[in-house]
XYZ file of C-alpha atoms in Angstrom:
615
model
C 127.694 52.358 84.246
C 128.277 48.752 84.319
C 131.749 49.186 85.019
C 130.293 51.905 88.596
C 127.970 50.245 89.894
C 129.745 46.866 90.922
C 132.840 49.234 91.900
C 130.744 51.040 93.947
C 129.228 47.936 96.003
C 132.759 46.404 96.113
C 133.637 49.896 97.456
C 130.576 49.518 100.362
C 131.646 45.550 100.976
C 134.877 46.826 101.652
C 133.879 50.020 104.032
C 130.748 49.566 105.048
C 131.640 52.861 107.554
C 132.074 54.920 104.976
C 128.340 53.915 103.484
C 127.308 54.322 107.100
C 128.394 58.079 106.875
C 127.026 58.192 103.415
C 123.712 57.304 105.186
C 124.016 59.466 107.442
C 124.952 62.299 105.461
C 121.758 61.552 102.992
C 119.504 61.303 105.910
C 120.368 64.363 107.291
C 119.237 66.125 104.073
C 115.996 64.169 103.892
C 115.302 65.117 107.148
C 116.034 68.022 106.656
C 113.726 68.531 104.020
C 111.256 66.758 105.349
C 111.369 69.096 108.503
C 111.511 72.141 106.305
C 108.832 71.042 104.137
C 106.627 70.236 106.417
C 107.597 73.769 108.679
C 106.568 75.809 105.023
C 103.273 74.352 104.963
C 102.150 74.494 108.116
C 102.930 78.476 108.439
C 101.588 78.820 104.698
C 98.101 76.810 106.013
C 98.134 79.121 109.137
C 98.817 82.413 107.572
C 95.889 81.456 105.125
C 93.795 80.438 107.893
C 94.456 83.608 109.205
C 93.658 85.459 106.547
C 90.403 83.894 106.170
C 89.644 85.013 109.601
C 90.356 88.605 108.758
C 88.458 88.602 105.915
C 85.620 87.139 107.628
C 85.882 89.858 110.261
C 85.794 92.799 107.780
C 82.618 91.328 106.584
C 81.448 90.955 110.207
C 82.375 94.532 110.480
C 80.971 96.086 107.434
C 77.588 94.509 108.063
C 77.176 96.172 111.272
C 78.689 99.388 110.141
C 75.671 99.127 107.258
C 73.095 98.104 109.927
C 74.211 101.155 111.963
C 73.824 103.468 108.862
C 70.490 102.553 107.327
C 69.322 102.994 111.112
C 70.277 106.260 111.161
C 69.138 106.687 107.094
C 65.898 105.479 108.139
C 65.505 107.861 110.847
C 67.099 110.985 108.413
C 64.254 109.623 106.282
C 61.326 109.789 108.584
C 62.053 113.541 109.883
C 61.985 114.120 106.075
C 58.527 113.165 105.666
C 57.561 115.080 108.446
C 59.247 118.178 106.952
C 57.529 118.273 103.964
C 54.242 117.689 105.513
C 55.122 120.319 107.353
C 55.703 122.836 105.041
C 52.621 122.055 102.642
C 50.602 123.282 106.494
C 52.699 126.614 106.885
C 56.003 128.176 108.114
C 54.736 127.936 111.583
C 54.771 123.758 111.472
C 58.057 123.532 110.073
C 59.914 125.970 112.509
C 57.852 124.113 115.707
C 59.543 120.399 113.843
C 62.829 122.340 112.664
C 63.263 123.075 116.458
C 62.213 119.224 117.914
C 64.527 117.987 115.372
C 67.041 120.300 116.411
C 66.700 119.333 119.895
C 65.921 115.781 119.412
C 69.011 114.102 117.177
C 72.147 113.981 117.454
C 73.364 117.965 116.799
C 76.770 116.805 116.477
C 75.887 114.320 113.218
C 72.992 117.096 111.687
C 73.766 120.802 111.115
C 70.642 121.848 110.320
C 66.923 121.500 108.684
C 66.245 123.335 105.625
C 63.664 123.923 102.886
C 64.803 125.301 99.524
C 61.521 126.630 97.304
C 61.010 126.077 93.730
C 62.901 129.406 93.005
C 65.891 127.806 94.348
C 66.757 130.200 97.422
C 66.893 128.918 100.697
C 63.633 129.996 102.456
C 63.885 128.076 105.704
C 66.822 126.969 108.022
C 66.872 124.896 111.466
C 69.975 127.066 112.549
C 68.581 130.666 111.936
C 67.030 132.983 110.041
C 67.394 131.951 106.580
C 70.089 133.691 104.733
C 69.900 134.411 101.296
C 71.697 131.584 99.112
C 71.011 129.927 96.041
C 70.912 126.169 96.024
C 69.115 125.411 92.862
C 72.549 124.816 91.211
C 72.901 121.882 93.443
C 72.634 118.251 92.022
C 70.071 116.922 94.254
C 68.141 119.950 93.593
C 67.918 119.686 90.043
C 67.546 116.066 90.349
C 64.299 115.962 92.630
C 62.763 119.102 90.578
C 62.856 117.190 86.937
C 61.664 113.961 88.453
C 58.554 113.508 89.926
C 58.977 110.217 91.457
C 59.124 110.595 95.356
C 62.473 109.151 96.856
C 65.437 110.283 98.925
C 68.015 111.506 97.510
C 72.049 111.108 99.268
C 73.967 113.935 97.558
C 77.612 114.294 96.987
C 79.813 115.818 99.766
C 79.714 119.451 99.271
C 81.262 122.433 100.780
C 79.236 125.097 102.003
C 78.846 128.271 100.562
C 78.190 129.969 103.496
C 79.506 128.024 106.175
C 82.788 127.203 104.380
C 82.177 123.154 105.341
C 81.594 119.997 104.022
C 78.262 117.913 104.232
C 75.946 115.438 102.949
C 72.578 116.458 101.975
C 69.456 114.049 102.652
C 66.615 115.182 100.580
C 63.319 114.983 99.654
C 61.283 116.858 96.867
C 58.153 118.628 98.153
C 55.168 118.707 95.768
C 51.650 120.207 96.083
C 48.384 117.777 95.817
C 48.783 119.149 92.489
C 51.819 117.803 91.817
C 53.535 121.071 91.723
C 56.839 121.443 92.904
C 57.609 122.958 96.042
C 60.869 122.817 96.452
C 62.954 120.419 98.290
C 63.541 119.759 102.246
C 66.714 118.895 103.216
C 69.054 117.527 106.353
C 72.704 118.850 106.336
C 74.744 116.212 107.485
C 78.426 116.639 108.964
C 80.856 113.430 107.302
C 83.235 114.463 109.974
C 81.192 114.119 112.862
C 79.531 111.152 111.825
C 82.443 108.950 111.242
C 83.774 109.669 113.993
C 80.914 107.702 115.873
C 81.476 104.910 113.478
C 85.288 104.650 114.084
C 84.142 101.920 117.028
C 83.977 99.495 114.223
C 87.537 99.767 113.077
C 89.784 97.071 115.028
C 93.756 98.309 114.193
C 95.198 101.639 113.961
C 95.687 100.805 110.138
C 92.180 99.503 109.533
C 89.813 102.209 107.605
C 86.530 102.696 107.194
C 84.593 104.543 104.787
C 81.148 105.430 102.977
C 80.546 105.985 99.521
C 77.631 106.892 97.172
C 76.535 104.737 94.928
C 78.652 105.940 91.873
C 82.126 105.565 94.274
C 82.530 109.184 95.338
C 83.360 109.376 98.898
C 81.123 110.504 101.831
C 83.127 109.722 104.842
C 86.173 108.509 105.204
C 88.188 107.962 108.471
C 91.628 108.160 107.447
C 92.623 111.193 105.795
C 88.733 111.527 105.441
C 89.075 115.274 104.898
C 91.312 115.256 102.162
C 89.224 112.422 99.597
C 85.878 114.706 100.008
C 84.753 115.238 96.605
C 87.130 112.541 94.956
C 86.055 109.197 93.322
C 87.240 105.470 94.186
C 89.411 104.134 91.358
C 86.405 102.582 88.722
C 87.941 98.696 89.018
C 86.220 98.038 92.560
C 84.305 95.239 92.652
C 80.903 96.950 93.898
C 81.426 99.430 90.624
C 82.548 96.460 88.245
C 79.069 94.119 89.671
C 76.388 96.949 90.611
C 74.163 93.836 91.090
C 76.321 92.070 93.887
C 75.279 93.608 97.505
C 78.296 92.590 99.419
C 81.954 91.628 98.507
C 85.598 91.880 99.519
C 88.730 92.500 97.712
C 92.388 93.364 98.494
C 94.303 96.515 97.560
C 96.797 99.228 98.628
C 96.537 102.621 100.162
C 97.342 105.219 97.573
C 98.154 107.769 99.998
C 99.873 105.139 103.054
C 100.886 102.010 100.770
C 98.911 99.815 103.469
C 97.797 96.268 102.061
C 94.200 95.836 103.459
C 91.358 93.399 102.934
C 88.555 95.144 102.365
C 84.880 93.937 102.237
C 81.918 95.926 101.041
C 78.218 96.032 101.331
C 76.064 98.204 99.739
C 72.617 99.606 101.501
C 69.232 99.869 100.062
C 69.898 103.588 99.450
C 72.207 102.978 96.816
C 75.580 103.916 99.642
C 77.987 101.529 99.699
C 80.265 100.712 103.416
C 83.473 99.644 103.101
C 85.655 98.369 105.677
C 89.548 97.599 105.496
C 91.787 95.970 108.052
C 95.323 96.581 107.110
C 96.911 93.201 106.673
C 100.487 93.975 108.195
C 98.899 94.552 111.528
C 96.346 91.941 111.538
C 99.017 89.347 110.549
C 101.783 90.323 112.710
C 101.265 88.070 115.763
C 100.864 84.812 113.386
C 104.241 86.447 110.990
C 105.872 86.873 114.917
C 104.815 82.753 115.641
C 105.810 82.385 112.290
C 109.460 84.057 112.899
C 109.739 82.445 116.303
C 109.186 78.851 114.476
C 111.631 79.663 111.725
C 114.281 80.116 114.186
C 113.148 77.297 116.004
C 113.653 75.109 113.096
C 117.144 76.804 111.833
C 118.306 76.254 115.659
C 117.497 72.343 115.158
C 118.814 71.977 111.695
C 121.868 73.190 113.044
C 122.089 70.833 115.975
C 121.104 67.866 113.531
C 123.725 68.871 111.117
C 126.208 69.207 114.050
C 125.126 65.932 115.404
C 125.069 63.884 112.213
C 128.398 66.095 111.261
C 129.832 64.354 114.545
C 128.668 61.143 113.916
C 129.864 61.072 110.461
C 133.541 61.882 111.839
C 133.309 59.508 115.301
C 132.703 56.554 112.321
C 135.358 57.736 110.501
C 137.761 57.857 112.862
C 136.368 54.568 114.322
C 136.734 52.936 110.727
C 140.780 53.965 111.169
C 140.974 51.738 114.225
C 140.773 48.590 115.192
C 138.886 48.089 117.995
C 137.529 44.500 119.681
C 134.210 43.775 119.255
C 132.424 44.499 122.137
C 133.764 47.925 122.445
C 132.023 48.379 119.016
C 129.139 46.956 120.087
C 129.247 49.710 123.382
C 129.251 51.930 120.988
C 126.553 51.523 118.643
C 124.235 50.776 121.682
C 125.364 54.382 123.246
C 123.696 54.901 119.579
C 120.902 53.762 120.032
C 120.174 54.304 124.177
C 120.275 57.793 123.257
C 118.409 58.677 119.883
C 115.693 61.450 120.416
C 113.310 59.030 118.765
C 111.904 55.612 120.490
C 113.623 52.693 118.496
C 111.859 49.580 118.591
C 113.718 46.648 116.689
C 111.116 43.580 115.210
C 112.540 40.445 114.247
C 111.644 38.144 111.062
C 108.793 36.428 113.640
C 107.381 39.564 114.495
C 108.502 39.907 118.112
C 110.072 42.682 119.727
C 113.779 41.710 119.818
C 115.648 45.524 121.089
C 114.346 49.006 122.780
C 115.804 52.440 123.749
C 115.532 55.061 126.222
C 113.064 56.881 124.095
C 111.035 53.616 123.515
C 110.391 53.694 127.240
C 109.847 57.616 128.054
C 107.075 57.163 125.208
C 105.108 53.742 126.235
C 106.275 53.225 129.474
C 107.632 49.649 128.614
C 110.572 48.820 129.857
C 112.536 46.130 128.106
C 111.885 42.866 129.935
C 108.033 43.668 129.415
C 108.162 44.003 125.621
C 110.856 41.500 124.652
C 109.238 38.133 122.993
C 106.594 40.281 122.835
C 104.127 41.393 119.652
C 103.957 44.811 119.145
C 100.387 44.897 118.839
C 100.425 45.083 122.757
C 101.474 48.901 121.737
C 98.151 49.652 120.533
C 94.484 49.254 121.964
C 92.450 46.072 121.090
C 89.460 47.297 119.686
C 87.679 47.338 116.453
C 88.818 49.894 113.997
C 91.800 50.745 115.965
C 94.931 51.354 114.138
C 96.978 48.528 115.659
C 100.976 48.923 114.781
C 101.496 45.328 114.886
C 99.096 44.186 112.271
C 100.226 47.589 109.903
C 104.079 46.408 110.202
C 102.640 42.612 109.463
C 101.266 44.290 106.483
C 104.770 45.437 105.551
C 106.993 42.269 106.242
C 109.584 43.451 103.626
C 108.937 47.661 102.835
C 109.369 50.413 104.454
C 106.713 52.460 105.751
C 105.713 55.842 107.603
C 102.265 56.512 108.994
C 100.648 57.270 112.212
C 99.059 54.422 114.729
C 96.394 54.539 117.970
C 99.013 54.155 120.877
C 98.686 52.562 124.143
C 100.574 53.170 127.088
C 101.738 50.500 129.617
C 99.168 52.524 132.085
C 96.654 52.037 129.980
C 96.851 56.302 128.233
C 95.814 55.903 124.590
C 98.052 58.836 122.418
C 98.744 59.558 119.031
C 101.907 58.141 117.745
C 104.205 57.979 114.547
C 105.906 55.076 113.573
C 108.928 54.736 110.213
C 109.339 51.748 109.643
C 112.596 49.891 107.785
C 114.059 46.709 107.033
C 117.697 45.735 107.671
C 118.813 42.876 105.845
C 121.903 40.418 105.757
C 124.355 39.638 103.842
C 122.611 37.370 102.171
C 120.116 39.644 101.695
C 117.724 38.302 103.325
C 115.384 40.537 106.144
C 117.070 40.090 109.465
C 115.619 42.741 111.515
C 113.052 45.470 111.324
C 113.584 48.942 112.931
C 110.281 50.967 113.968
C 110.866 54.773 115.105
C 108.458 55.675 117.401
C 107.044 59.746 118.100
C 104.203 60.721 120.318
C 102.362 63.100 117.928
C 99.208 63.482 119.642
C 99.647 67.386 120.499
C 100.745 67.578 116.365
C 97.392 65.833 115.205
C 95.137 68.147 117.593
C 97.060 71.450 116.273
C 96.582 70.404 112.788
C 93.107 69.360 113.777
C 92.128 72.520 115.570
C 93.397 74.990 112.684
C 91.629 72.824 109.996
C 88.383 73.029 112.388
C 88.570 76.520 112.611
C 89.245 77.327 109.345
C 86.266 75.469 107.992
C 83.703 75.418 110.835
C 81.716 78.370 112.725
C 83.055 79.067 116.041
C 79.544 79.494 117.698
C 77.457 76.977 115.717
C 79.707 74.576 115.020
C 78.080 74.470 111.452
C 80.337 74.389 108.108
C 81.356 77.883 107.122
C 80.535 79.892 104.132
C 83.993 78.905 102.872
C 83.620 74.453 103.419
C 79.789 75.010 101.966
C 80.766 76.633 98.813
C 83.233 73.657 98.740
C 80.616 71.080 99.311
C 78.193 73.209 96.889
C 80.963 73.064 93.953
C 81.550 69.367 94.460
C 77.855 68.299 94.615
C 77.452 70.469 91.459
C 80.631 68.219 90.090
C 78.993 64.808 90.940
C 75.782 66.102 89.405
C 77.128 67.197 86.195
C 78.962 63.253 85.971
C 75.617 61.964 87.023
C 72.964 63.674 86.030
C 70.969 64.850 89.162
C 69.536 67.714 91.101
C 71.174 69.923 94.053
C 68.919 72.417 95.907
C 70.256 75.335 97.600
C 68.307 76.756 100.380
C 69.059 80.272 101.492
C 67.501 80.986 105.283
C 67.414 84.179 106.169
C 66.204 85.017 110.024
C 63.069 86.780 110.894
C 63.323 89.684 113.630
C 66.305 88.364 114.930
C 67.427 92.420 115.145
C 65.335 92.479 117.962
C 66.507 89.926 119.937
C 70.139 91.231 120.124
C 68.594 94.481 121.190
C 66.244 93.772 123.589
C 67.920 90.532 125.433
C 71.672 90.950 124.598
C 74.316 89.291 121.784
C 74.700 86.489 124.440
C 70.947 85.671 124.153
C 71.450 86.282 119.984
C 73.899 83.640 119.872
C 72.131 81.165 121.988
C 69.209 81.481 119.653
C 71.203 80.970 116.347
C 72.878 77.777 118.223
C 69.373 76.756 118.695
C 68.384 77.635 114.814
C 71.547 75.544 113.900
C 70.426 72.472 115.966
C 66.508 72.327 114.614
C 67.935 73.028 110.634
C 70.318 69.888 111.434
C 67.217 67.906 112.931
C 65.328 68.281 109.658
C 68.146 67.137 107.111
C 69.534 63.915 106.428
C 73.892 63.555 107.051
C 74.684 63.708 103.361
C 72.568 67.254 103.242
C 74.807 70.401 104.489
C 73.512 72.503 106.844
C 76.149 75.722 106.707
C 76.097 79.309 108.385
C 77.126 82.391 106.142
C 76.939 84.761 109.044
C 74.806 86.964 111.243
C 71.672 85.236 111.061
C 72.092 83.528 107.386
C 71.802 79.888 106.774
C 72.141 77.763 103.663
C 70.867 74.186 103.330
C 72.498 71.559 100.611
C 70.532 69.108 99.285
C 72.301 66.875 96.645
C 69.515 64.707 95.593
C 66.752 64.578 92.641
C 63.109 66.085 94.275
C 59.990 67.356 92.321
C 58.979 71.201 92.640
C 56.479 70.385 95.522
C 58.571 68.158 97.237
C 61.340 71.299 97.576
C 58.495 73.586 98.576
C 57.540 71.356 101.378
C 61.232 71.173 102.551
C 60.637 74.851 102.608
C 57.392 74.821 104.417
C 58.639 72.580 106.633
C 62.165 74.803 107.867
C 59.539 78.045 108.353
C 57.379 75.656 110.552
C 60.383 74.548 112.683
C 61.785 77.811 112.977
C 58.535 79.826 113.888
C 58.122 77.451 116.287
C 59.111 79.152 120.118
C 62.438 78.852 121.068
C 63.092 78.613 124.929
C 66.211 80.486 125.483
C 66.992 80.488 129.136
C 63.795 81.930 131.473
C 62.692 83.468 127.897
C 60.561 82.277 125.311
C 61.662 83.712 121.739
C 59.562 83.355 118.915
C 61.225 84.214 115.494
C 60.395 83.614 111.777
C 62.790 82.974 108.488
C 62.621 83.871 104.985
C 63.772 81.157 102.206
C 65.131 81.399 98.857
C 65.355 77.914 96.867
C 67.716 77.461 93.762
C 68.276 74.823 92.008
C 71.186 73.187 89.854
C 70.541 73.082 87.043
C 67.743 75.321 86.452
C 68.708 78.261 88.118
C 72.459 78.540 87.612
C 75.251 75.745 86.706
C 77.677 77.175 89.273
C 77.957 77.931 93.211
C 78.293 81.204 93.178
C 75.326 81.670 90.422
C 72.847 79.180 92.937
C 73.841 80.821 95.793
C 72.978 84.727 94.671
C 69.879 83.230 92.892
C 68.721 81.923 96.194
C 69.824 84.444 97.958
C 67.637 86.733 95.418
C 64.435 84.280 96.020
C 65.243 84.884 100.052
C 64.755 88.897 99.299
C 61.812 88.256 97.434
C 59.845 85.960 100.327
C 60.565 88.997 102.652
C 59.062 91.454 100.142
C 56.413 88.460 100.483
C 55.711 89.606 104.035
C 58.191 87.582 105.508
C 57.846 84.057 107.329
C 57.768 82.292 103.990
C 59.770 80.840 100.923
C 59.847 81.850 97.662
C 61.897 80.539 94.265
């Protein structure tokens, strides 16, 4: 080694054009890798981005599919209780409400109306004269004659024995004022039909949709829906697994198609559990196409780079074989320079602008008489906090350096620019030059900007998301386990905002949660997060020590603000929340753990009668 390395430097004293193409040659492959690098991450950050999206969509999705459902449960549930009132007055009532309900909802969606009596025989049906069939082998039979407690029951999808097809029975036991039973009254409800009405919440032609009971068999199913009737989910899915969790999402294949899909679940009040799936292939195909598109992009300019830098590697070494006068060799490294994609600045050891290029010019507008004598602050704006590129290369009078600076224009157009910054040096080794490479990279910066907005931020509300609050939550639990302290989680949950979006539109909906969003933000300090989950779901951070009362009143004080009037165009809204508080670290020591816990409290001040908090 001690032998090489003085060889070596005699061998670039010698022919220093044979480093140069050394140089060359090295920064090519930097570059390269730099470029490649940088081209990896940016479609792995957008492809995650995107993914993000999609899973927030399927949620968006399953939500309303459940909202549709329990409205239509709800309904199923009412006629119910009419039925069996009906039959404890006589036949007579319940054929008068077998026929309104046969005329009234939807006949495609319910097949019929039916009482079975204790005996187990059918004894009444909406469609006809009852025929004679036993139905006391049925499961939600036997379940609602052993247990007196009075609930609807959502049975299994079961084939007909009559009519040969499948359905879902809705059921209710019927009992006496004795407490005798009296059979059970039933609605006969076709899968098929009905998921075909929900199929408007699917997105792709690969996206799926489905309804299960609460034990995973399926109800409905969209694709290949007639085929799973009567089978079970595989028992690893996350709303089997964690019974106790009411929404989720998860990734898996098709067994049937092979289709990767993220799904997301939520499971109703009845104990049925919606699932939605948006196959992934489709969903990511326009970002894989950009992706492709900027792949070849980048292979098309590594190849020009490597052909340039392969032809400047020979034009030196044929150069080196002749001898040529000096100012033909100085032509030629200034037809260099004049025509490098990148603006070349060159500093001297007083810090004045000494040489430009072309590119110099296209990007500030300078031309050289302007800039030469010149500082190169006069590239960037004089104002406080400005990132002026002639104090950062006075910073660096012997290093090199890479970083972006606030740019000024000669017409006085601020931009975003990129400066690399290196030092030449003589042959005595001391720094006779600088070089700066200039880039405008303002339409970079506002790319990166925009996806890192968008994957963090809600489109309407411009509030953090659920994913950059659970971020914030985990690192204000971090800071308070180093330093022992309290963080409060507040879970808001809107009051009758349902209505709203029904009676005045989603336009008027959205209006009124950007109006939520801006009185939560008046009432907490900047270090306090104010995030949305979703729908109409808010959660506040509060990362300091309070007493019990002094939460409460925070509490008080968002019901207040939000059951206040809100004046939404020419109409005057007037809403209510429920909140949930949980605290670290007496309710849970992580996020997830705070959040369901106040989430949990949020349920329990709407079981409160609403308008209220509860812990």
């Amino acid at each position: 080694m001690a032998r090489f390395l003085p060889s070596v430097l005699a061998a670039c004293t010698r022919r220093p054009l044979q480093s140069m193409r050394v140089v060359i040659g090295l920064a090519c492959v930097v570059v390269l890798a730099l470029l490649w690098r940088d081209l990896i991450a940016t479609q792995a950050s957008t492809e995650a981005a995107e993914r993000e999206r999609i899973r927030s969509e399927a949620m968006v999705h399953a939500r309303a599919a459940a909202g549709s459902i329990q409205a239509t449960i709800d309904s199923f549930n009412f006629v119910l209780r009419s039925a069996r009132e009906a039959i404890l007055t006589g036949p007579k009532s319940l054929d008068v409400l077998g026929r309104i309900v046969t005329a009234s909802m939807t006949q495609d969606i319910v097949i019929q109306l039916f009482h079975v009596s204790e005996d187990g025989f059918l004894s009444y049906s909406s469609l006809e004269r009852a025929p004679m069939n036993f139905l006391g082998d049925r499961a939600y039979f036997r379940l609602l004659a052993e247990s007196a407690e009075d609930k609807l029951v959502v049975s299994d999808a079961v084939l007909g024995r009559l009519s040969n097809k499948w359905s879902i029975q809705f059921a209710r036991g019927v009992r006496g004022a004795d407490g005798a039973f009296k059979g059970v009254v039933s609605l006969a409800v076709s899968p098929d039909a009905w998921v075909a009405k929900l199929k408007s919440f699917e997105v792709g032609s690969s996206d799926l949709f489905a309804v299960l009971g609460a034990d995973g068999a399926y109800l409905m199913r969209t694709l290949y829906g007639g085929g799973y009737y009567g089978k079970y989910v595989p028992p690893d899915r996350p709303f089997l697994q964690h019974p106790e969790q009411r929404e989720g999402d998860y990734v898996t294949s098709g067994a049937l198609d092979g289709i990767n899909r993220q799904f997301s679940w939520v499971r109703l009040p009845s104990g049925l559990i919606v699932v939605m799936g948006i196959g992934l292939e489709e969903a990511l195909a326009p970002v894989k196409a950009l992706n492709q598109r900027s792949l070849l992009r980048a292979l098309l300019l590594s190849s020009l780079l490597v052909l340039a830098c392969a032809a400047l590697v020979i034009a030196l070494g044929r150069y080196e074989k002749v001898v040529e006068a000096s100012q033909e060799r100085e032509a030629h490294y200034r037809s260099v320079f004049d025509n490098m994609a990148e603006g070349i600045m060159i500093v001297d050891d007083h810090e004045k602008i000494s040489g430009i290029n072309r590119a110099f010019t296209a990007i500030t507008g300078y031309g050289l008489g302007e800039v030469t004598g010149r500082s190169p602050a006069l590239l960037s704006p004089s104002v406080p906090g400005a990132r002026n590129l002639g104090a950062i290369i006075g910073r660096h009078p012997a290093g090199s350096w890479e970083d972006d600076f606030d740019g000024l224009r000669w017409n006085g157009e601020t931009y975003t620019g990129h400066a690399t910054l290196s030092v030449v040096r003589g042959a005595d080794g001391r720094m006779a030059n600088r070089i700066v490479l200039l880039a405008d990279v303002t339409e970079r910066r506002r790319k990166d900007e925009e996806i890192w907005r968008q994957a963090n931020f809600d489109i309407l509300t411009g509030l953090p998301n659920r994913a950059l609050m659970m971020d914030r939550l985990e690192r204000m639990i971090s800071h308070a386990r180093r330093h022992p302290s309290m963080v409060v989680v507040l879970f808001v949950d809107l009051d009758r905002f349902k209505p709203v979006n029904d009676n005045f539109g989603h336009d008027t909906g959205d209006l009124l949660l950007c109006e939520v969003a801006r009185r939560l933000e008046a009432l907490f300090r900047d270090e306090d997060t104010v995030a949305r989950m979703g729908g109409d779901e808010f959660v506040v951070l509060i990362p300091r020590n309070a007493d019990k009362a002094a939460v409460e009143a925070t509490a008080t004080k968002i019901v207040e603000s939000l059951s206040r009037p809100f004046q939404i165009g020419d109409q005057s809204l007037e809403i209510s929340c429920s909140v949930g508080i949980a605290r670290f670290p007496d309710d849970g020591d992580t996020a997830a753990v705070l959040l369901h816990k106040a989430d949990v409290a949020m349920y329990r001040a709407k079981e409160m009668g609403r308008a209220t908090w509860s812990t």
